[in-house]
Amino acid sequence: MNNSGSMQEAAAEQAVSLQQVELARLIAQYAATEGIHQTAIAPLYLARLSQPSVPAHAVHKPALCIIAQGQKQTMLADEVYIYNPAQYLVVSVDLPVTGHVTQATPEQPYLSLRLDLDPKEIGDLIMAGEGHVKKADLPARGMFVSKANSSLLDAVLRLIQLLATPQDIPVLAPLAIREILYRLLQDEQGGMLQQIAMSDSQAQHVVKAIELIKRDYRLPLRIENLAREANMSSSSLHHHFKAVTAMTPLQYQKQLRLQEARRLLFAQVGDAATAGHLVGYESPSQFSREYNRMFGSPPARDVARLRAAGATGTAAVGSPA
């Protein structure tokens, strides 16, 4: 690389660094207390945490997640995604994940934002010819981490700055969000977002299968019926579903069942046998075995640990921000 190229790269890195500092300042301003805060911009959430958290299991909705300060680890099946202010994370379909903040202190709290994504808005952008990307031939993983760039951060900053002028939000927030979607589509891994928004893609058939599993997760899963309703063959469903979600349809259903059972137990809705039955388990012993395998402890011990962690502010049940 010549000197001119090196200087341009250094200038770009400096611009990103300054934008990250400003992003941290704004999030700290509007998320002055611990926890996740919904903002006056409906799909935008800000988070602040002053210590590392215990793993939280949740179904992550399609979203853009950017960390301004600190670090987080998110697991999808056996895959580990670690990201910090140098990267951003995108979830393009509903995915059962496990996430926890790994770097946070009272002096340097974890500060992040989550912008929920609407596939219809992405589709509208593509149909208008404003979100052209190189089309991927096959469905790719529905979650990815990419390097943060100045163009994306600039649009994100302008969105958050609108919180200071609420009267401008109805008109200007949709424009800023549209630009953010455009920047995501233009980035190196934008192909998956394009696939999710296009009605004739294999990824869209997987999205349909996900919706059906979520709707009927308490019922026995019949792969042939699911494939037919998703307009796929059984073999194609299995292949493409795993490509997008990193798990089979049965594994996806199990994650949903166990996460909901954990939420019920945490909310004190019956005992373990009751919770297992409510989410579709016929055998209490099978439920306890699978719960222990997923969460690392039997139901009663796990929930007691969660409640103890909640008393110290480090627990999060069903909170993927």
GROMACS .gro file of C-alpha atoms in nm:
model
  321
    1MET     CA    1   0.000   0.000   0.000
    2ASN     CA    2   0.134   0.342  -0.094
    3ASN     CA    3   0.155   0.640   0.142
    4SER     CA    4  -0.166   0.791   0.005
    5GLY     CA    5  -0.357   0.470   0.073
    6SER     CA    6  -0.210   0.441   0.422
    7MET     CA    7  -0.309   0.798   0.503
    8GLN     CA    8  -0.664   0.743   0.380
    9GLU     CA    9  -0.697   0.428   0.586
   10ALA     CA   10  -0.563   0.604   0.896
   11ALA     CA   11  -0.806   0.893   0.842
   12ALA     CA   12  -1.097   0.650   0.808
   13GLU     CA   13  -1.000   0.469   1.129
   14GLN     CA   14  -0.970   0.800   1.313
   15ALA     CA   15  -1.316   0.905   1.190
   16VAL     CA   16  -1.467   0.578   1.315
   17SER     CA   17  -1.291   0.619   1.650
   18LEU     CA   18  -1.434   0.969   1.697
   19GLN     CA   19  -1.780   0.848   1.599
   20GLN     CA   20  -1.762   0.567   1.855
   21VAL     CA   21  -1.671   0.817   2.128
   22GLU     CA   22  -1.969   1.034   2.034
   23LEU     CA   23  -2.196   0.728   2.019
   24ALA     CA   24  -2.089   0.627   2.371
   25ARG     CA   25  -2.156   0.980   2.496
   26LEU     CA   26  -2.507   0.987   2.351
   27ILE     CA   27  -2.602   0.642   2.478
   28ALA     CA   28  -2.472   0.730   2.825
   29GLN     CA   29  -2.683   1.046   2.813
   30TYR     CA   30  -3.009   0.877   2.715
   31ALA     CA   31  -2.949   0.553   2.909
   32ALA     CA   32  -2.846   0.710   3.238
   33THR     CA   33  -2.957   0.415   3.451
   34GLU     CA   34  -2.895   0.042   3.437
   35GLY     CA   35  -3.090  -0.173   3.196
   36ILE     CA   36  -3.251  -0.157   2.853
   37HIS     CA   37  -3.436   0.162   2.763
   38GLN     CA   38  -3.693   0.201   2.488
   39THR     CA   39  -3.662   0.542   2.323
   40ALA     CA   40  -3.906   0.783   2.160
   41ILE     CA   41  -3.798   0.623   1.829
   42ALA     CA   42  -4.006   0.304   1.841
   43PRO     CA   43  -3.754   0.047   1.705
   44LEU     CA   44  -3.454   0.195   1.891
   45TYR     CA   45  -3.337   0.067   2.231
   46LEU     CA   46  -3.038   0.176   2.437
   47ALA     CA   47  -2.864  -0.035   2.701
   48ARG     CA   48  -2.631   0.034   2.993
   49LEU     CA   49  -2.471  -0.222   3.226
   50SER     CA   50  -2.202  -0.159   3.486
   51GLN     CA   51  -2.084  -0.518   3.533
   52PRO     CA   52  -2.064  -0.837   3.327
   53SER     CA   53  -2.393  -1.025   3.306
   54VAL     CA   54  -2.491  -1.388   3.338
   55PRO     CA   55  -2.590  -1.561   3.012
   56ALA     CA   56  -2.939  -1.463   2.897
   57HIS     CA   57  -3.137  -1.695   2.670
   58ALA     CA   58  -3.385  -1.534   2.433
   59VAL     CA   59  -3.528  -1.539   2.084
   60HIS     CA   60  -3.351  -1.251   1.915
   61LYS     CA   61  -3.569  -1.061   1.667
   62PRO     CA   62  -3.420  -0.916   1.347
   63ALA     CA   63  -3.205  -0.625   1.461
   64LEU     CA   64  -2.887  -0.426   1.423
   65CYS     CA   65  -2.678  -0.420   1.742
   66ILE     CA   66  -2.390  -0.178   1.792
   67ILE     CA   67  -2.170  -0.158   2.101
   68ALA     CA   68  -2.027   0.183   2.183
   69GLN     CA   69  -1.835   0.066   2.491
   70GLY     CA   70  -1.762  -0.278   2.636
   71GLN     CA   71  -1.791  -0.622   2.482
   72LYS     CA   72  -2.055  -0.891   2.440
   73GLN     CA   73  -2.061  -1.259   2.348
   74THR     CA   74  -2.359  -1.417   2.173
   75MET     CA   75  -2.398  -1.787   2.100
   76LEU     CA   76  -2.610  -1.940   1.826
   77ALA     CA   77  -2.619  -2.316   1.878
   78ASP     CA   78  -2.245  -2.398   1.908
   79GLU     CA   79  -2.124  -2.086   1.727
   80VAL     CA   80  -1.974  -1.798   1.924
   81TYR     CA   81  -1.996  -1.435   1.810
   82ILE     CA   82  -1.787  -1.183   2.003
   83TYR     CA   83  -1.823  -0.816   1.918
   84ASN     CA   84  -1.716  -0.478   2.054
   85PRO     CA   85  -1.706  -0.118   1.927
   86ALA     CA   86  -1.500  -0.227   1.627
   87GLN     CA   87  -1.787  -0.439   1.490
   88TYR     CA   88  -2.164  -0.454   1.463
   89LEU     CA   89  -2.394  -0.754   1.480
   90VAL     CA   90  -2.698  -0.816   1.262
   91VAL     CA   91  -2.970  -1.072   1.327
   92SER     CA   92  -3.186  -1.115   1.017
   93VAL     CA   93  -3.436  -1.380   1.135
   94ASP     CA   94  -3.581  -1.483   1.471
   95LEU     CA   95  -3.304  -1.687   1.637
   96PRO     CA   96  -3.281  -1.853   1.981
   97VAL     CA   97  -2.952  -1.722   2.119
   98THR     CA   98  -2.757  -1.695   2.442
   99GLY     CA   99  -2.582  -1.368   2.513
  100HIS     CA  100  -2.393  -1.201   2.793
  101VAL     CA  101  -2.190  -0.887   2.845
  102THR     CA  102  -1.826  -0.979   2.904
  103GLN     CA  103  -1.668  -0.635   2.960
  104ALA     CA  104  -1.830  -0.368   3.179
  105THR     CA  105  -1.733  -0.169   3.489
  106PRO     CA  106  -1.895   0.123   3.677
  107GLU     CA  107  -1.624   0.350   3.536
  108GLN     CA  108  -1.652   0.210   3.182
  109PRO     CA  109  -2.006   0.069   3.155
  110TYR     CA  110  -2.129  -0.143   2.869
  111LEU     CA  111  -2.318   0.089   2.632
  112SER     CA  112  -2.504  -0.038   2.328
  113LEU     CA  113  -2.798   0.017   2.097
  114ARG     CA  114  -3.041  -0.216   1.927
  115LEU     CA  115  -3.239  -0.110   1.621
  116ASP     CA  116  -3.513  -0.357   1.536
  117LEU     CA  117  -3.529  -0.430   1.163
  118ASP     CA  118  -3.844  -0.456   0.954
  119PRO     CA  119  -3.805  -0.695   0.656
  120LYS     CA  120  -4.084  -0.508   0.476
  121GLU     CA  121  -3.885  -0.184   0.491
  122ILE     CA  122  -3.583  -0.369   0.353
  123GLY     CA  123  -3.797  -0.511   0.074
  124ASP     CA  124  -3.936  -0.168  -0.011
  125LEU     CA  125  -3.583  -0.030  -0.030
  126ILE     CA  126  -3.472  -0.306  -0.266
  127MET     CA  127  -3.782  -0.276  -0.485
  128ALA     CA  128  -3.717   0.098  -0.516
  129GLY     CA  129  -3.375   0.014  -0.656
  130GLU     CA  130  -3.196   0.181  -0.366
  131GLY     CA  131  -3.056  -0.126  -0.192
  132HIS     CA  132  -2.881  -0.319  -0.465
  133VAL     CA  133  -2.636  -0.581  -0.340
  134LYS     CA  134  -2.472  -0.884  -0.491
  135LYS     CA  135  -2.729  -1.159  -0.455
  136ALA     CA  136  -2.624  -1.466  -0.264
  137ASP     CA  137  -2.708  -1.796  -0.436
  138LEU     CA  138  -2.790  -1.986  -0.117
  139PRO     CA  139  -2.923  -1.888   0.227
  140ALA     CA  140  -2.649  -1.778   0.463
  141ARG     CA  141  -2.641  -1.769   0.841
  142GLY     CA  142  -2.910  -1.546   0.987
  143MET     CA  143  -2.665  -1.374   1.221
  144PHE     CA  144  -2.332  -1.214   1.140
  145VAL     CA  145  -2.069  -0.974   1.273
  146SER     CA  146  -1.912  -0.713   1.045
  147LYS     CA  147  -1.661  -0.434   1.083
  148ALA     CA  148  -1.816  -0.099   1.171
  149ASN     CA  149  -1.766   0.171   0.910
  150SER     CA  150  -1.797   0.548   0.913
  151SER     CA  151  -2.097   0.570   0.678
  152LEU     CA  152  -2.309   0.340   0.893
  153LEU     CA  153  -2.206   0.506   1.220
  154ASP     CA  154  -2.281   0.849   1.075
  155ALA     CA  155  -2.639   0.747   0.998
  156VAL     CA  156  -2.678   0.585   1.340
  157LEU     CA  157  -2.552   0.899   1.515
  158ARG     CA  158  -2.800   1.115   1.327
  159LEU     CA  159  -3.080   0.882   1.435
  160ILE     CA  160  -2.988   0.902   1.804
  161GLN     CA  161  -2.937   1.279   1.785
  162LEU     CA  162  -3.306   1.309   1.696
  163LEU     CA  163  -3.387   1.217   2.057
  164ALA     CA  164  -3.292   1.576   2.143
  165THR     CA  165  -3.562   1.713   1.911
  166PRO     CA  166  -3.871   1.492   1.952
  167GLN     CA  167  -4.071   1.708   1.712
  168ASP     CA  168  -3.838   1.598   1.429
  169ILE     CA  169  -3.869   1.224   1.496
  170PRO     CA  170  -4.186   1.151   1.292
  171VAL     CA  171  -4.037   1.299   0.975
  172LEU     CA  172  -3.661   1.245   1.006
  173ALA     CA  173  -3.631   0.912   1.194
  174PRO     CA  174  -3.775   0.706   0.904
  175LEU     CA  175  -3.523   0.871   0.671
  176ALA     CA  176  -3.231   0.791   0.901
  177ILE     CA  177  -3.350   0.432   0.943
  178ARG     CA  178  -3.383   0.397   0.567
  179GLU     CA  179  -3.023   0.511   0.526
  180ILE     CA  180  -2.908   0.265   0.794
  181LEU     CA  181  -3.079  -0.020   0.607
  182TYR     CA  182  -2.919   0.099   0.284
  183ARG     CA  183  -2.573   0.096   0.447
  184LEU     CA  184  -2.631  -0.256   0.581
  185LEU     CA  185  -2.738  -0.381   0.238
  186GLN     CA  186  -2.428  -0.227   0.081
  187ASP     CA  187  -2.193  -0.384   0.332
  188GLU     CA  188  -2.001  -0.707   0.280
  189GLN     CA  189  -2.270  -0.934   0.428
  190GLY     CA  190  -2.579  -0.754   0.304
  191GLY     CA  191  -2.689  -1.046   0.086
  192MET     CA  192  -2.866  -1.221   0.373
  193LEU     CA  193  -3.080  -0.918   0.446
  194GLN     CA  194  -3.175  -0.904   0.080
  195GLN     CA  195  -3.274  -1.271   0.080
  196ILE     CA  196  -3.494  -1.236   0.387
  197ALA     CA  197  -3.684  -0.952   0.221
  198MET     CA  198  -3.741  -1.125  -0.116
  199SER     CA  199  -4.056  -1.337  -0.131
  200ASP     CA  200  -3.918  -1.593  -0.378
  201SER     CA  201  -3.597  -1.676  -0.191
  202GLN     CA  202  -3.519  -2.000  -0.008
  203ALA     CA  203  -3.442  -1.790   0.300
  204GLN     CA  204  -3.797  -1.653   0.291
  205HIS     CA  205  -3.928  -2.011   0.296
  206VAL     CA  206  -3.713  -2.070   0.605
  207VAL     CA  207  -3.866  -1.759   0.763
  208LYS     CA  208  -4.211  -1.910   0.698
  209ALA     CA  209  -4.101  -2.235   0.865
  210ILE     CA  210  -3.971  -2.039   1.165
  211GLU     CA  211  -4.306  -1.860   1.199
  212LEU     CA  212  -4.490  -2.193   1.192
  213ILE     CA  213  -4.263  -2.349   1.455
  214LYS     CA  214  -4.303  -2.045   1.681
  215ARG     CA  215  -4.680  -2.056   1.642
  216ASP     CA  216  -4.713  -2.427   1.723
  217TYR     CA  217  -4.402  -2.495   1.933
  218ARG     CA  218  -4.608  -2.676   2.200
  219LEU     CA  219  -4.733  -2.932   1.948
  220PRO     CA  220  -4.542  -3.235   1.812
  221LEU     CA  221  -4.338  -3.128   1.510
  222ARG     CA  222  -4.410  -3.312   1.185
  223ILE     CA  223  -4.134  -3.230   0.939
  224GLU     CA  224  -4.338  -3.335   0.637
  225ASN     CA  225  -4.625  -3.105   0.735
  226LEU     CA  226  -4.389  -2.819   0.813
  227ALA     CA  227  -4.211  -2.857   0.478
  228ARG     CA  228  -4.538  -2.862   0.290
  229GLU     CA  229  -4.667  -2.547   0.462
  230ALA     CA  230  -4.333  -2.374   0.395
  231ASN     CA  231  -4.351  -2.483   0.028
  232MET     CA  232  -4.031  -2.689   0.048
  233SER     CA  233  -3.933  -3.054   0.031
  234SER     CA  234  -3.834  -3.216   0.361
  235SER     CA  235  -3.470  -3.245   0.256
  236SER     CA  236  -3.458  -2.885   0.130
  237LEU     CA  237  -3.618  -2.762   0.453
  238HIS     CA  238  -3.360  -2.942   0.665
  239HIS     CA  239  -3.067  -2.817   0.458
  240HIS     CA  240  -3.170  -2.454   0.426
  241PHE     CA  241  -3.311  -2.426   0.778
  242LYS     CA  242  -2.978  -2.535   0.924
  243ALA     CA  243  -2.789  -2.302   0.691
  244VAL     CA  244  -2.983  -2.004   0.826
  245THR     CA  245  -3.030  -2.097   1.193
  246ALA     CA  246  -2.734  -2.332   1.267
  247MET     CA  247  -2.984  -2.589   1.398
  248THR     CA  248  -3.248  -2.831   1.274
  249PRO     CA  249  -3.621  -2.754   1.303
  250LEU     CA  250  -3.646  -2.994   1.597
  251GLN     CA  251  -3.354  -2.829   1.774
  252TYR     CA  252  -3.511  -2.487   1.711
  253GLN     CA  253  -3.841  -2.604   1.861
  254LYS     CA  254  -3.659  -2.744   2.165
  255GLN     CA  255  -3.487  -2.409   2.223
  256LEU     CA  256  -3.824  -2.231   2.211
  257ARG     CA  257  -3.982  -2.479   2.451
  258LEU     CA  258  -3.704  -2.466   2.707
  259GLN     CA  259  -3.670  -2.088   2.698
  260GLU     CA  260  -4.044  -2.048   2.755
  261ALA     CA  261  -4.038  -2.305   3.037
  262ARG     CA  262  -3.755  -2.114   3.203
  263ARG     CA  263  -3.953  -1.791   3.176
  264LEU     CA  264  -4.257  -1.959   3.333
  265LEU     CA  265  -4.050  -2.097   3.619
  266PHE     CA  266  -3.885  -1.760   3.679
  267ALA     CA  267  -4.234  -1.605   3.689
  268GLN     CA  268  -4.338  -1.877   3.938
  269VAL     CA  269  -4.600  -2.029   3.709
  270GLY     CA  270  -4.611  -2.376   3.863
  271ASP     CA  271  -4.333  -2.627   3.927
  272ALA     CA  272  -4.099  -2.792   3.678
  273ALA     CA  273  -4.347  -3.063   3.579
  274THR     CA  274  -4.616  -2.800   3.514
  275ALA     CA  275  -4.385  -2.578   3.313
  276GLY     CA  276  -4.268  -2.874   3.106
  277HIS     CA  277  -4.625  -2.977   3.033
  278LEU     CA  278  -4.726  -2.623   2.936
  279VAL     CA  279  -4.456  -2.605   2.669
  280GLY     CA  280  -4.531  -2.947   2.521
  281TYR     CA  281  -4.331  -3.206   2.715
  282GLU     CA  282  -4.520  -3.523   2.802
  283SER     CA  283  -4.238  -3.668   3.014
  284PRO     CA  284  -4.120  -3.469   3.320
  285SER     CA  285  -3.795  -3.664   3.328
  286GLN     CA  286  -3.719  -3.585   2.963
  287PHE     CA  287  -3.796  -3.219   3.031
  288SER     CA  288  -3.559  -3.209   3.329
  289ARG     CA  289  -3.281  -3.381   3.133
  290GLU     CA  290  -3.308  -3.143   2.837
  291TYR     CA  291  -3.343  -2.839   3.064
  292ASN     CA  292  -3.030  -2.941   3.255
  293ARG     CA  293  -2.841  -2.996   2.931
  294MET     CA  294  -2.933  -2.652   2.795
  295PHE     CA  295  -2.904  -2.437   3.107
  296GLY     CA  296  -2.642  -2.631   3.303
  297SER     CA  297  -2.857  -2.702   3.610
  298PRO     CA  298  -3.186  -2.875   3.696
  299PRO     CA  299  -3.488  -2.642   3.680
  300ALA     CA  300  -3.521  -2.560   4.052
  301ARG     CA  301  -3.150  -2.493   4.101
  302ASP     CA  302  -3.125  -2.289   3.780
  303VAL     CA  303  -3.419  -2.065   3.870
  304ALA     CA  304  -3.285  -2.012   4.223
  305ARG     CA  305  -2.953  -1.902   4.069
  306LEU     CA  306  -3.135  -1.667   3.832
  307ARG     CA  307  -3.327  -1.507   4.115
  308ALA     CA  308  -3.008  -1.461   4.317
  309ALA     CA  309  -2.839  -1.304   4.017
  310GLY     CA  310  -3.143  -1.083   3.965
  311ALA     CA  311  -3.103  -0.948   4.315
  312THR     CA  312  -2.755  -0.825   4.222
  313GLY     CA  313  -2.869  -0.682   3.886
  314THR     CA  314  -2.678  -0.927   3.668
  315ALA     CA  315  -2.962  -1.154   3.554
  316ALA     CA  316  -3.156  -1.113   3.232
  317VAL     CA  317  -3.430  -1.350   3.123
  318GLY     CA  318  -3.540  -1.307   2.764
  319SER     CA  319  -3.338  -0.992   2.706
  320PRO     CA  320  -3.119  -0.993   2.392
  321ALA     CA  321  -3.027  -0.624   2.369
   0.00000   0.00000   0.00000
